Coordinates of C-alpha atoms in Angstrom, one line a residue:
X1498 CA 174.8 194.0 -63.9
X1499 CA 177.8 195.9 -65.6
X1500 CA 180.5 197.0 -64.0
X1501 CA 182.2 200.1 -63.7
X1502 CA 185.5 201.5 -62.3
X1503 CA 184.3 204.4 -60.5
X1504 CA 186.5 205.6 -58.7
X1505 CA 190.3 203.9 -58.0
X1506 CA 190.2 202.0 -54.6
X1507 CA 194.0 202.7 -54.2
X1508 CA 194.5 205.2 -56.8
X1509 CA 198.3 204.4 -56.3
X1510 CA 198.7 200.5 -56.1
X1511 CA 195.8 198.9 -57.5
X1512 CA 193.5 198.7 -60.5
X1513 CA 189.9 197.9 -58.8
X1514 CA 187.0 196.2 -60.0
X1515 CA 183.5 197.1 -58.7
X1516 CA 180.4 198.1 -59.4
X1517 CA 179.2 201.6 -59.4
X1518 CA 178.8 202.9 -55.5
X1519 CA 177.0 206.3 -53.6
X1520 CA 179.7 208.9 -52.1
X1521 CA 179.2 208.8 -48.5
X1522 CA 179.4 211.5 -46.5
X1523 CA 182.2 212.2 -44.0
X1524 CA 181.6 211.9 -40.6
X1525 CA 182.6 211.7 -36.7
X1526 CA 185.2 215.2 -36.9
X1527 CA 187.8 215.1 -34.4
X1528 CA 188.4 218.5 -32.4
X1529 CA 191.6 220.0 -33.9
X1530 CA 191.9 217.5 -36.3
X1531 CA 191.6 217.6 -40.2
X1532 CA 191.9 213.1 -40.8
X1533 CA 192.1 211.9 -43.9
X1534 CA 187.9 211.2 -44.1
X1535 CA 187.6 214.5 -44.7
X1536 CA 188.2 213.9 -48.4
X1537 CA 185.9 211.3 -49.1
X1538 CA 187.9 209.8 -52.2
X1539 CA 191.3 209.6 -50.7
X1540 CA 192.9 206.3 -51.4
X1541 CA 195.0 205.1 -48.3
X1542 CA 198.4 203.7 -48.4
X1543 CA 201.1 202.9 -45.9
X1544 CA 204.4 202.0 -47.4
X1545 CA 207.0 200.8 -44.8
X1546 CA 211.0 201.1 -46.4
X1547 CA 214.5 200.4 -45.8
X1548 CA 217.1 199.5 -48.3
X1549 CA 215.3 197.2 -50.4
X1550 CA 212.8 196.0 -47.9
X1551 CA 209.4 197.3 -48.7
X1552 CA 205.7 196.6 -47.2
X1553 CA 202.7 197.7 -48.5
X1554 CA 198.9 198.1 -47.0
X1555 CA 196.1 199.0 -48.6
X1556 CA 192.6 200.0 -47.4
X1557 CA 189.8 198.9 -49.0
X1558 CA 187.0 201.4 -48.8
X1559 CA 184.5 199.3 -51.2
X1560 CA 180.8 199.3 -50.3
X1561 CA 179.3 197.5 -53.0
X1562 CA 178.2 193.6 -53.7
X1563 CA 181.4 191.8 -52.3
X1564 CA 181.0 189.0 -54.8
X1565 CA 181.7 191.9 -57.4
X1566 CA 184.8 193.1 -55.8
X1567 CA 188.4 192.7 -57.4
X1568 CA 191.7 193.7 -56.8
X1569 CA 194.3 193.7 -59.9
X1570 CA 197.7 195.3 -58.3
X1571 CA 201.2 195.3 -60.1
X1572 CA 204.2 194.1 -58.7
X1573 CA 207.7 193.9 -58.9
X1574 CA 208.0 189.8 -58.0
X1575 CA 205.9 187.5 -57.2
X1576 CA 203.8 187.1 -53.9
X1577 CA 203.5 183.8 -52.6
X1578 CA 201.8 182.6 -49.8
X1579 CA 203.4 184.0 -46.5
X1580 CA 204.4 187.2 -48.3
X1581 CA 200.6 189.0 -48.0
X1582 CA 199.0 189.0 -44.7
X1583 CA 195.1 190.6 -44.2
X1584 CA 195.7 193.8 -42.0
X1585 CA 193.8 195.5 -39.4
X1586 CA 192.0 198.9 -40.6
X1587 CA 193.1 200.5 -36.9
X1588 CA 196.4 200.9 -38.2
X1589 CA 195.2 203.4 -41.1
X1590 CA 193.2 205.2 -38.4
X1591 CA 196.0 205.6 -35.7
X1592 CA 198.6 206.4 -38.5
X1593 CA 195.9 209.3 -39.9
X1594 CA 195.3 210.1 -36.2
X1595 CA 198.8 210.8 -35.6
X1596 CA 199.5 212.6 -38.6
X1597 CA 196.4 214.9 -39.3
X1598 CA 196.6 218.4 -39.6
X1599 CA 196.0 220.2 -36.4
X1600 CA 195.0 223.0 -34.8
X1601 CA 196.8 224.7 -31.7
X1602 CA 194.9 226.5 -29.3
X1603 CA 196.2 228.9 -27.2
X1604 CA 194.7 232.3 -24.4
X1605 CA 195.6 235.9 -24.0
X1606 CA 196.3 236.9 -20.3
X1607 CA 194.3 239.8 -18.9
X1608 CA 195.1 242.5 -20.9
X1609 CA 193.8 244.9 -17.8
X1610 CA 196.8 243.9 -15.1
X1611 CA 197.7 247.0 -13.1
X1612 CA 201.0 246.4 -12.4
X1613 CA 201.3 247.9 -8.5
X1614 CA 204.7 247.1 -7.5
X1615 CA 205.1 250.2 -4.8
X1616 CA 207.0 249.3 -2.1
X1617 CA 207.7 246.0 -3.5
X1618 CA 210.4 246.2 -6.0
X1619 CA 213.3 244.3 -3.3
X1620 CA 211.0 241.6 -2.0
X1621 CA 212.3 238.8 -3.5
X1622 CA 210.1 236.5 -5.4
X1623 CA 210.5 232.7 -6.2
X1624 CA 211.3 231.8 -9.2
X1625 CA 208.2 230.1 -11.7
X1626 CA 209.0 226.3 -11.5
X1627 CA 208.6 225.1 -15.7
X1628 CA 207.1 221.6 -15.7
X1629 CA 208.4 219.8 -18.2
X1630 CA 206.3 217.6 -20.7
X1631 CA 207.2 214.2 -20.8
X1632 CA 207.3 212.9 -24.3
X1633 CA 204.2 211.6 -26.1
X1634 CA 205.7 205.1 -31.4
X1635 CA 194.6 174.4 -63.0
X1636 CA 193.6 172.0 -65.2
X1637 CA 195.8 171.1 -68.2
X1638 CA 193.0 172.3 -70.4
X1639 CA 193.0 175.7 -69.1
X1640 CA 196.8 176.2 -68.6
X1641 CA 197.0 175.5 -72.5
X1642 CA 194.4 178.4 -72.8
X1643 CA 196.7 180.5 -70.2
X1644 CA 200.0 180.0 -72.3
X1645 CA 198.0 181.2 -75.6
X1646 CA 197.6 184.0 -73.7
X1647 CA 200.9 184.7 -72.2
X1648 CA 199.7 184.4 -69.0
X1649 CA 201.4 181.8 -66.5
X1650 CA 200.0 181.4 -63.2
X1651 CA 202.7 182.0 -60.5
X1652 CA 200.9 181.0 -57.2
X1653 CA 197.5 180.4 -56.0
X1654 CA 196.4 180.4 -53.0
X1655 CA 193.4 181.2 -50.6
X1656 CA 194.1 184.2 -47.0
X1657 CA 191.2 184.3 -45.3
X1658 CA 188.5 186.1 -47.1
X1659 CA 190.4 186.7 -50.3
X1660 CA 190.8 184.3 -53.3
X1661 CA 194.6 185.2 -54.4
X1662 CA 196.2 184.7 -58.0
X1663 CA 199.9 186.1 -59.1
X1664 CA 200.5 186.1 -62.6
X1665 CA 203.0 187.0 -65.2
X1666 CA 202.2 188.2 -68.4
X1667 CA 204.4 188.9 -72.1
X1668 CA 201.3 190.7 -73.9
X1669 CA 198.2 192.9 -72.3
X1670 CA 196.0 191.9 -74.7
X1671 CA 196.4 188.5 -73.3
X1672 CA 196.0 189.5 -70.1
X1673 CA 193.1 191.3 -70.4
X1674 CA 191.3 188.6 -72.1
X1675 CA 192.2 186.6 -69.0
X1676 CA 191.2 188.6 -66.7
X1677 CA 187.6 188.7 -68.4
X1678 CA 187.8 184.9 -69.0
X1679 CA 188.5 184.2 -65.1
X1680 CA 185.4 186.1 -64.3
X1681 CA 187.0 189.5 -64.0
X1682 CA 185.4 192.3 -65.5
X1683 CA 187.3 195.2 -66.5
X1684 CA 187.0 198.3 -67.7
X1685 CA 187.8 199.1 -71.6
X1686 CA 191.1 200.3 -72.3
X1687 CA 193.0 198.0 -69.3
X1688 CA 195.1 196.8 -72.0
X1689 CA 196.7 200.1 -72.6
X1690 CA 197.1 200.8 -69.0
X1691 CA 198.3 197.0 -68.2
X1692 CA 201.1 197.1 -70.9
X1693 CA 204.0 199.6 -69.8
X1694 CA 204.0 196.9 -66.8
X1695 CA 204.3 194.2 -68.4
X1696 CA 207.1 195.5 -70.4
X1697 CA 208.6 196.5 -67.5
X1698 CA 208.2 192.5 -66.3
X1699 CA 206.2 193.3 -63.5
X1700 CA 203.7 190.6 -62.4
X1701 CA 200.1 191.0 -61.4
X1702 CA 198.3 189.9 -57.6
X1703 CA 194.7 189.4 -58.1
X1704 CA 192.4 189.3 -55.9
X1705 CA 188.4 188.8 -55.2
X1706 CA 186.5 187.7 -52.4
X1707 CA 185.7 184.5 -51.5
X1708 CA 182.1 184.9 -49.6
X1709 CA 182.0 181.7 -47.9
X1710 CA 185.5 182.5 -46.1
X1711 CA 184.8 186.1 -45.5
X1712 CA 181.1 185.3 -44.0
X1713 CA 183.3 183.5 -41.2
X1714 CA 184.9 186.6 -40.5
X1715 CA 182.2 188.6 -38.7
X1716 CA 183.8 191.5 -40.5
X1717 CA 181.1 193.5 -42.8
X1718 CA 183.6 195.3 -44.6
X1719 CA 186.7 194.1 -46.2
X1720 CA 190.0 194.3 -44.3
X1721 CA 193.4 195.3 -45.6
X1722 CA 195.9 193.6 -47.2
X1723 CA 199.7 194.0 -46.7
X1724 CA 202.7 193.2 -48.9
X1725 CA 205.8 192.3 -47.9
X1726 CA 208.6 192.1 -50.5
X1727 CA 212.1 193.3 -51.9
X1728 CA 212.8 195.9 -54.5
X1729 CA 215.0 198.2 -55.9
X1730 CA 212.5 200.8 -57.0
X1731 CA 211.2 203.0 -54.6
X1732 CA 207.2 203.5 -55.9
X1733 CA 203.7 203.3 -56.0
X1734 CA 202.0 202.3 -59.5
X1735 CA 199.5 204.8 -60.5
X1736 CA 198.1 204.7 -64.1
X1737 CA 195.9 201.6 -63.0
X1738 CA 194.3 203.6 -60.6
X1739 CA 193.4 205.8 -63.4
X1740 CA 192.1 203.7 -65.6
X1741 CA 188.4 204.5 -65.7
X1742 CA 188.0 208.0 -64.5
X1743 CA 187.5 211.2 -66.4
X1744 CA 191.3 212.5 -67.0
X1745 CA 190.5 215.7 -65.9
X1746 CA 188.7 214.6 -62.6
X1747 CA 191.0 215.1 -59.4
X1748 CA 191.1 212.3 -57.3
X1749 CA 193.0 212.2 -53.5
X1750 CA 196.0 210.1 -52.6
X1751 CA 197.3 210.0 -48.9
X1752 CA 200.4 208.0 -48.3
X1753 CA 202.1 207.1 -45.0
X1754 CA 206.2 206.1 -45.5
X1755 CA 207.8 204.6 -42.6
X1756 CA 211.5 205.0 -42.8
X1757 CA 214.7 205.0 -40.3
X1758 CA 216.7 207.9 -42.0
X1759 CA 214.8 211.2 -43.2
X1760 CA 211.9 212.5 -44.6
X1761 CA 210.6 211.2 -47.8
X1762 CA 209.8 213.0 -51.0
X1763 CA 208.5 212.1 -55.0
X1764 CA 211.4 211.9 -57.1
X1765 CA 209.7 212.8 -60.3
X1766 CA 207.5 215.2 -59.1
X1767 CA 207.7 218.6 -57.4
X1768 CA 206.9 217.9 -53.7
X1769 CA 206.1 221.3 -51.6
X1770 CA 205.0 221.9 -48.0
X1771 CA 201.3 223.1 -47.6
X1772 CA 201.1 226.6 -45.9
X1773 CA 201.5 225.9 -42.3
X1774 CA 201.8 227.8 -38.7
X1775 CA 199.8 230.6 -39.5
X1776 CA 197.7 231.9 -36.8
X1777 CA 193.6 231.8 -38.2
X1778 CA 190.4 233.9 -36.6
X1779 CA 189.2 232.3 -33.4
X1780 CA 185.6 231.9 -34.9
X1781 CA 187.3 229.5 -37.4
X1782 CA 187.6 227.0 -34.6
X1783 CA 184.3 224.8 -35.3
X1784 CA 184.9 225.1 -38.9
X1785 CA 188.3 223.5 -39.1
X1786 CA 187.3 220.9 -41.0
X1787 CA 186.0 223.4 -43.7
X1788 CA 189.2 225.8 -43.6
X1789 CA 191.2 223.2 -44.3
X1790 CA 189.5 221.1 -47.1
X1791 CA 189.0 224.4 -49.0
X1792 CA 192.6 225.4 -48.2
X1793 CA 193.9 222.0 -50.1
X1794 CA 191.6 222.3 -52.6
X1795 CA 193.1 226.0 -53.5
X1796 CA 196.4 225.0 -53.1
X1797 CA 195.7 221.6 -55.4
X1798 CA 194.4 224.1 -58.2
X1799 CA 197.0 226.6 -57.7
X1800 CA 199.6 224.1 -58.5
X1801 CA 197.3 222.6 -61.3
X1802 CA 197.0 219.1 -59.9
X1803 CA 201.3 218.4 -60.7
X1804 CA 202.4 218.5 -57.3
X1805 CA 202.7 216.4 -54.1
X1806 CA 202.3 218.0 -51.0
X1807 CA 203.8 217.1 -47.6
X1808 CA 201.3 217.3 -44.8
X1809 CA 203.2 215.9 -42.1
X1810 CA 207.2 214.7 -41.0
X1811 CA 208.0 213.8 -37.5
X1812 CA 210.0 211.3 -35.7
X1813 CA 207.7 209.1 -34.2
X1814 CA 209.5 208.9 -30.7
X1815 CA 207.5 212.0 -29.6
X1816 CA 204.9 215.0 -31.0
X1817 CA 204.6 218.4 -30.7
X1818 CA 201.6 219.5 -29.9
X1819 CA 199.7 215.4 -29.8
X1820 CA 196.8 215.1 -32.1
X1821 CA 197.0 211.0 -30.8
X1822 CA 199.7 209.2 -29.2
X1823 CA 202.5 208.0 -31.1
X1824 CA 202.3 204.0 -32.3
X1825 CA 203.8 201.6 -29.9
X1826 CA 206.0 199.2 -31.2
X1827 CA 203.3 196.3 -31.5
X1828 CA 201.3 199.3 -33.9
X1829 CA 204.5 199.6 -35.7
X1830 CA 205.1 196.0 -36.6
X1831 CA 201.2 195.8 -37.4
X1832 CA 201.9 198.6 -39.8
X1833 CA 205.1 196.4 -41.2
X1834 CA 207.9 198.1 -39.3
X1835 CA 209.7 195.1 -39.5
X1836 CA 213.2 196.8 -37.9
X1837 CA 210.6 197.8 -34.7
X1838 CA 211.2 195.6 -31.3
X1839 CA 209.2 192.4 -31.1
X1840 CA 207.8 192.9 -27.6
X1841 CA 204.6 194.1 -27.0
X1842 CA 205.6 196.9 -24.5
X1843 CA 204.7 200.2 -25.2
X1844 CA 207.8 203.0 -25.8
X1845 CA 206.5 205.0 -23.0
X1846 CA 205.9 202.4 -20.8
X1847 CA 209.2 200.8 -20.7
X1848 CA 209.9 200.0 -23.8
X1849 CA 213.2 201.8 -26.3
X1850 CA 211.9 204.4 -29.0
X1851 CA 211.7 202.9 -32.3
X1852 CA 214.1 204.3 -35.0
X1853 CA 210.9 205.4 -37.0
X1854 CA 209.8 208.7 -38.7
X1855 CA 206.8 209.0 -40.6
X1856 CA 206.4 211.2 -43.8
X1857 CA 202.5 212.1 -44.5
X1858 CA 202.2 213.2 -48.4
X1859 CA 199.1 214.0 -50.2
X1860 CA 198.3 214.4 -53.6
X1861 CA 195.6 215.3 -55.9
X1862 CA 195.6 214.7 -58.9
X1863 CA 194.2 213.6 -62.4
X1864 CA 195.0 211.3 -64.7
X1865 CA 196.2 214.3 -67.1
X1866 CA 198.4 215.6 -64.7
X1867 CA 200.3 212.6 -63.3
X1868 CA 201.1 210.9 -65.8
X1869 CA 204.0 208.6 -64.6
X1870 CA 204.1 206.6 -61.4
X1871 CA 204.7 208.2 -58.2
X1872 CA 208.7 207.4 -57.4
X1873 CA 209.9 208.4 -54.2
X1874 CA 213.1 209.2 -52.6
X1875 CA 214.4 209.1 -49.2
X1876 CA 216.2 212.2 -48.0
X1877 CA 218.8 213.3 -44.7
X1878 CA 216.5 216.1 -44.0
X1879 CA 215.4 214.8 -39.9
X1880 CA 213.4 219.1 -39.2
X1881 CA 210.2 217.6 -37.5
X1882 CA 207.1 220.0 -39.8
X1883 CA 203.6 219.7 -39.8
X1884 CA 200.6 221.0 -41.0
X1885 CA 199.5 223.1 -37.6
X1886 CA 197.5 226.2 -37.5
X1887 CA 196.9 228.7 -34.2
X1888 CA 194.0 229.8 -33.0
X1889 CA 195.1 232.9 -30.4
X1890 CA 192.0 233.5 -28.5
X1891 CA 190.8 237.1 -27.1
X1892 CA 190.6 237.3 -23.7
X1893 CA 186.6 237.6 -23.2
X1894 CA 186.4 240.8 -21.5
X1895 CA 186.0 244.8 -22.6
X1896 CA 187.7 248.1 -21.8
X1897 CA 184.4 248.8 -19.6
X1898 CA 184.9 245.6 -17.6
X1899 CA 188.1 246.4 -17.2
X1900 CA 187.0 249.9 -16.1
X1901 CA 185.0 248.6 -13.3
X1902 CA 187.3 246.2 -11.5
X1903 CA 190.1 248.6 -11.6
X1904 CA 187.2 251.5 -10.4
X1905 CA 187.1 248.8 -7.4
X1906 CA 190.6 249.2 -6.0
X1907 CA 191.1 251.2 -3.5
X1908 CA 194.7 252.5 -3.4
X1909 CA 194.3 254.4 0.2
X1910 CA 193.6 250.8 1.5
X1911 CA 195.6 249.1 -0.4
X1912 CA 198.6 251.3 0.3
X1913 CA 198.2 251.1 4.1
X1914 CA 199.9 247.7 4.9
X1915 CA 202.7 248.7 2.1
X1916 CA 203.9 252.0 3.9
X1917 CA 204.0 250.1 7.2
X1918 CA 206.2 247.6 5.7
X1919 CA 208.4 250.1 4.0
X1920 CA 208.8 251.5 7.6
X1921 CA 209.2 248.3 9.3
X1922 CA 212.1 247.2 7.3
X1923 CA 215.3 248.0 8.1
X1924 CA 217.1 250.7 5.8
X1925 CA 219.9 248.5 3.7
X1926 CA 222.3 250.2 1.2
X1927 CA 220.3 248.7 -2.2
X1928 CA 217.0 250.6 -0.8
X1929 CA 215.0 252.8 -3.4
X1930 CA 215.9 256.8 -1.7
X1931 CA 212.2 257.5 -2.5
X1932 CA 211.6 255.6 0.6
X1933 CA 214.7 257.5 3.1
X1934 CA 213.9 259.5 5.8
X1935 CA 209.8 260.2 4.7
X1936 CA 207.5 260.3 7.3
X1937 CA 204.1 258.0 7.2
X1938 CA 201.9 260.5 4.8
X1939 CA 204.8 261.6 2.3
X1940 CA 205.2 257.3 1.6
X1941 CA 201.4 257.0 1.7
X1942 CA 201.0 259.6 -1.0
X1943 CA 203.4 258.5 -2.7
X1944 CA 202.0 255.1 -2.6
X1945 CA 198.7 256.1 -3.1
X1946 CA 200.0 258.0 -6.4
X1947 CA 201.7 255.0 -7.9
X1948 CA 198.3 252.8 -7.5
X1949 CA 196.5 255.6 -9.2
X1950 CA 199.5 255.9 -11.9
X1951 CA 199.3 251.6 -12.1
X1952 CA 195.6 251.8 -12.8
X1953 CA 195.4 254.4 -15.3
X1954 CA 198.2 252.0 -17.2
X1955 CA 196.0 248.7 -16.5
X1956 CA 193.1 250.9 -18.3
X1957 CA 195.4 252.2 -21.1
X1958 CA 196.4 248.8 -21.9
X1959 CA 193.1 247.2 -22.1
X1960 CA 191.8 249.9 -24.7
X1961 CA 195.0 249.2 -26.6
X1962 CA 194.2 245.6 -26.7
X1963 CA 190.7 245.9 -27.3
X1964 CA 190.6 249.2 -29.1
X1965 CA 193.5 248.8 -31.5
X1966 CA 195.5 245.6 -31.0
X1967 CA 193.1 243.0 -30.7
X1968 CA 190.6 244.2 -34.3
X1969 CA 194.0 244.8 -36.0
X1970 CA 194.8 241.0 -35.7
X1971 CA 191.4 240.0 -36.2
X1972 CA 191.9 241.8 -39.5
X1973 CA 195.0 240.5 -40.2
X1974 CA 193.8 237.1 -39.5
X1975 CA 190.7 236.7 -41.9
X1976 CA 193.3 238.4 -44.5
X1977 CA 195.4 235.3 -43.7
X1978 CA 191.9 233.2 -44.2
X1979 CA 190.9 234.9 -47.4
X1980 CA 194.3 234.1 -48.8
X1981 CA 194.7 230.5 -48.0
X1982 CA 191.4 229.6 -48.9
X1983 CA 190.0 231.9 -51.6
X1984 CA 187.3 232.4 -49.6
X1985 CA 185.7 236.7 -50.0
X1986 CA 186.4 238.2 -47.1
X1987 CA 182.1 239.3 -47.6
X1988 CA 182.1 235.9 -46.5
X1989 CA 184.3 235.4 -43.9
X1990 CA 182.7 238.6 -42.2
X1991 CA 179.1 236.7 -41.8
X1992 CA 180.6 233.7 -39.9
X1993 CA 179.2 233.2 -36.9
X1994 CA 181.6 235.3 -34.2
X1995 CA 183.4 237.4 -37.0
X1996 CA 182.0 240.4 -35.4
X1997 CA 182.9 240.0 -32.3
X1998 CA 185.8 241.9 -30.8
X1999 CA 185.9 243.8 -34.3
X2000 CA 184.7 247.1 -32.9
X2001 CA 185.8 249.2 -30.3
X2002 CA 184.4 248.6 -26.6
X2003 CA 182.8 250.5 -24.8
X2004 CA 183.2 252.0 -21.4
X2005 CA 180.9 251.5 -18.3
X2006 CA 179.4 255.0 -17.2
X2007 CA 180.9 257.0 -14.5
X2008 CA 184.1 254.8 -15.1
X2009 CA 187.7 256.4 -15.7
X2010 CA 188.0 256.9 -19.2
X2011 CA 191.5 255.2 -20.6
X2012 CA 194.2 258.1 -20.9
X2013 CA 194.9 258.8 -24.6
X2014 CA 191.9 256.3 -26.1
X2015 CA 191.2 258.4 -28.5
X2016 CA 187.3 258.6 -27.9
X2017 CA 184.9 260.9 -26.2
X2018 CA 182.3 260.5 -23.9
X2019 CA 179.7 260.3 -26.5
X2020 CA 181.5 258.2 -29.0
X2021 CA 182.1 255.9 -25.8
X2022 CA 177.7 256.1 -25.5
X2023 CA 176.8 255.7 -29.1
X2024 CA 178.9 253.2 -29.6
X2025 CA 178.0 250.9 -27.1
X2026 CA 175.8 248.0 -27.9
X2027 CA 172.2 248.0 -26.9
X2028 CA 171.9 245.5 -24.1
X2029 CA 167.9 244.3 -23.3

């Protein structure tokens, strides 16, 4: 059966070889959450880096015939036994988890408060008590056939379920031919895409999967593996990854760095911030997942595929608002954090927060428009950012509701107890003159006018909100929608909820109608929705 490089299984680190494999679709959506599953092609890649100290992992997403599977990855020196490990896939998902883009969900108050403070206004009232939130870490025969080839075998050994080979290599050619002759087979043109490597003297890991070891795993998908090595160049090989798609097909790349000092950004290519901390229609809420795939993908084409986008930047001590706890330091050192603590004991539960901050970049692109390696630099800048949108919900109510509870006060009762307090209390020097020297019925008119005046202003707000306020920020918000997605704002209208609180709202018959609403009692009628 031939194979084909369909799609890169680290489009950043690693040349894979497998055979041809369906898309699956995405599933299991957190609430809130945009993870990295959403874009069912995204290569994973943690990179974990300080001064020249750098470890790797990769996820392996392959889902065809294990004994077809092959990993070709360049490297700046050799790895020998002890310097690869086999990882655990729960770090990819706690690191996504921690990192996703989010969505921040907040409540309008009331919007119909009447504000009665008659007879009130020196009472002294306790202060509101804040609670604070606590923070969320060979034989001879076939090494003479390897030296015709330029190819000299570095170290060979077996971890776990992999079968692991590090080469060297003077010509591509070479290398190619033994790649194919050691039962690895490539994709045309590898020699093109193997040789600014090996000029560069960069040696080769090689992997494939040895079926007896890995049926003694119990695992039915392949694990990680992480690198641990030293470098001077800060990177993450890309043309390999390349290799066998179409140039102009986009392909998605999300890369966790681990650092101690300051956010991390590409060196050699623009890196921007996605649109962030804009507030989005409430009905939006079930289709986050949606809004934000089609958001990245206009943003990917606006910037024609050449850019590399920062979704996330936050020191790992704490989050702001939590889409998932933050590592602990047994996580961290799972990930590679090799600077993290070596007890097992949770930051939060004991243990001292890890000097770690975590950069989330993303990038799609095509094999047109990257067309070096992705270098990366570490910068001072320490501003926690995220991807986070706001979902400001309405308070669920109308003008007419708000009609009838207020119609339901009754300021003559209401006012009662509050002139026999005014006239129980001692007169002081601070006390409002409205109160001096009035007898019983001049403080409970009074009174009884302020509740009347404090209603009509409960009523006048809630038509504000509803009637004005409330549809213009609707509007303002599907604007905001239209823009960041390119999504019609035809379609954003016939979403499920678009409608509601778009249109003014009507008031309950026989109710006070709001001073200065603007409508009439028959506007208020033939506006109303039918109700069965």
């Amino acid at each position: 059966m031939p194979m084909k490089l369909l799609k890169p299984l680290f489009a950043t680190l690693a040349l894979t070889l497998c055979a041809q494999a369906p898309v699956h679709a995405f599933c299991g959506f957190y609430a809130g959450k945009a993870d990295a599953n959403l874009f069912n092609e995204a290569s994973q890649v943690v990179v974990v880096r300080d001064g020249q100290r750098t470890v790797l992992s990769m996820l392996n997403d392959y889902k065809g015939p294990l004994s077809e599977f092959a990993l070709v990855v360049p490297t700046p020196v050799t790895l020998k036994k002890g310097q690869v490990r086999v990882a655990e896939k729960l770090t990819f998902e706690r690191l996504d988890a921690y990192s996703s883009p989010r969505l921040a969900e907040y409540h309008d108050s009331d919007p119909c408060t009447v504000q009665f403070n008659w007879g009130q206004e020196n009472i002294p009232r306790p202060m509101p008590t804040v609670a604070m939130a606590a923070p969320m870490m060979p034989t001879a025969k076939s090494a003479m056939r390897d030296k015709a080839l330029g190819v000299t075998v570095e170290a060979k050994y077996t971890l776990e379920e992999y079968d692991i080979v590090s080469l060297s290599a003077t010509q591509s050619d070479g290398l190619e031919t033994w790649l194919r002759e050691n039962g690895y087979k490539i994709p045309k043109g590898a020699s093109a895409a193997l040789k600014p490597y090996i000029n560069q003297g960069m040696k080769f890991f090689v992997a494939k999967v040895n079926l007896k070891e890995q049926l003694k795993t119990g695992y039915t998908t392949l694990r990680p593996l992480q690198f641990a090595f030293e470098s001077e160049k800060f990177m993450l090989p890309m043309r390999l990854g390349m290799l066998n798609a179409p140039p102009d097909k986009p392909q998605d790349l999300i890369v966790y760095l681990l650092t101690k000092e300051g956010r991390v950004e590409s060196s050699n290519y623009r890196t921007v911030k996605l649109p962030a901390n804009m507030n989005l229609p409430p009905f939006v809420k079930p289709k986050f997942q949606d809004f934000y795939k089609a958001m990245f993908e206009h943003e990917a084409i606006k910037e024609e595929h050449r850019v590399v986008f920062t979704e996330y930047f936050w020191d790992m001590a704490w989050c702001d608002p939590c889409a998932a706890n933050p590592l602990s330091k047994a996580e961290l050192r799972s990930a590679g954090v090799f600077w993290a603590g070596n007890d097992d004991a949770d930051r939060y539960g004991g243990g001292e927060a890890q000097p770690v901050v975590l950069t989330r970049l993303h990038v799609r692109y095509t094999a047109n428009t990257f067309p070096e390696d992705l270098m990366f630099t570490q910068t001072k800048d320490r501003q926690n950012w995220q991807t986070r949108y706001v979902i400001q919900n309405p308070y669920d109510s109308s003008v007419a509701q708000c009609s009838e509870k207020v119609g339901r006060m009754d300021c003559e009762a209401m006012c009662k107890p509050r002139v026999a307090q005014v006239i129980g209390t001692p007169a002081y020097d601070n006390q409002k003159p409205l109160y001096r020297d009035k007898d019983p019925l001049a403080l409970q008119r009074d009174c009884v006018s302020a509740c009347v005046g404090a209603k009509q202003n409960g009523l006048n707000a809630a038509a504000r909100y509803y009637q004005t306020e409330l549809p213009q920020r609707i509007s303002a918000e599907k604007k905001t929608l239209a823009q960041l997605t390119g999504w019609p704002l035809s379609t954003i209208d016939a979403m499920p909820g678009a409608d509601k609180f778009s249109s003014v709202a009507g008031v309950a018959p026989g109710a006070v109608r709001p001073a200065g609403s603007g409508t009439t009692w028959w506007e208020q009628l033939f506006n109303r929705k039918a109700t069965p």
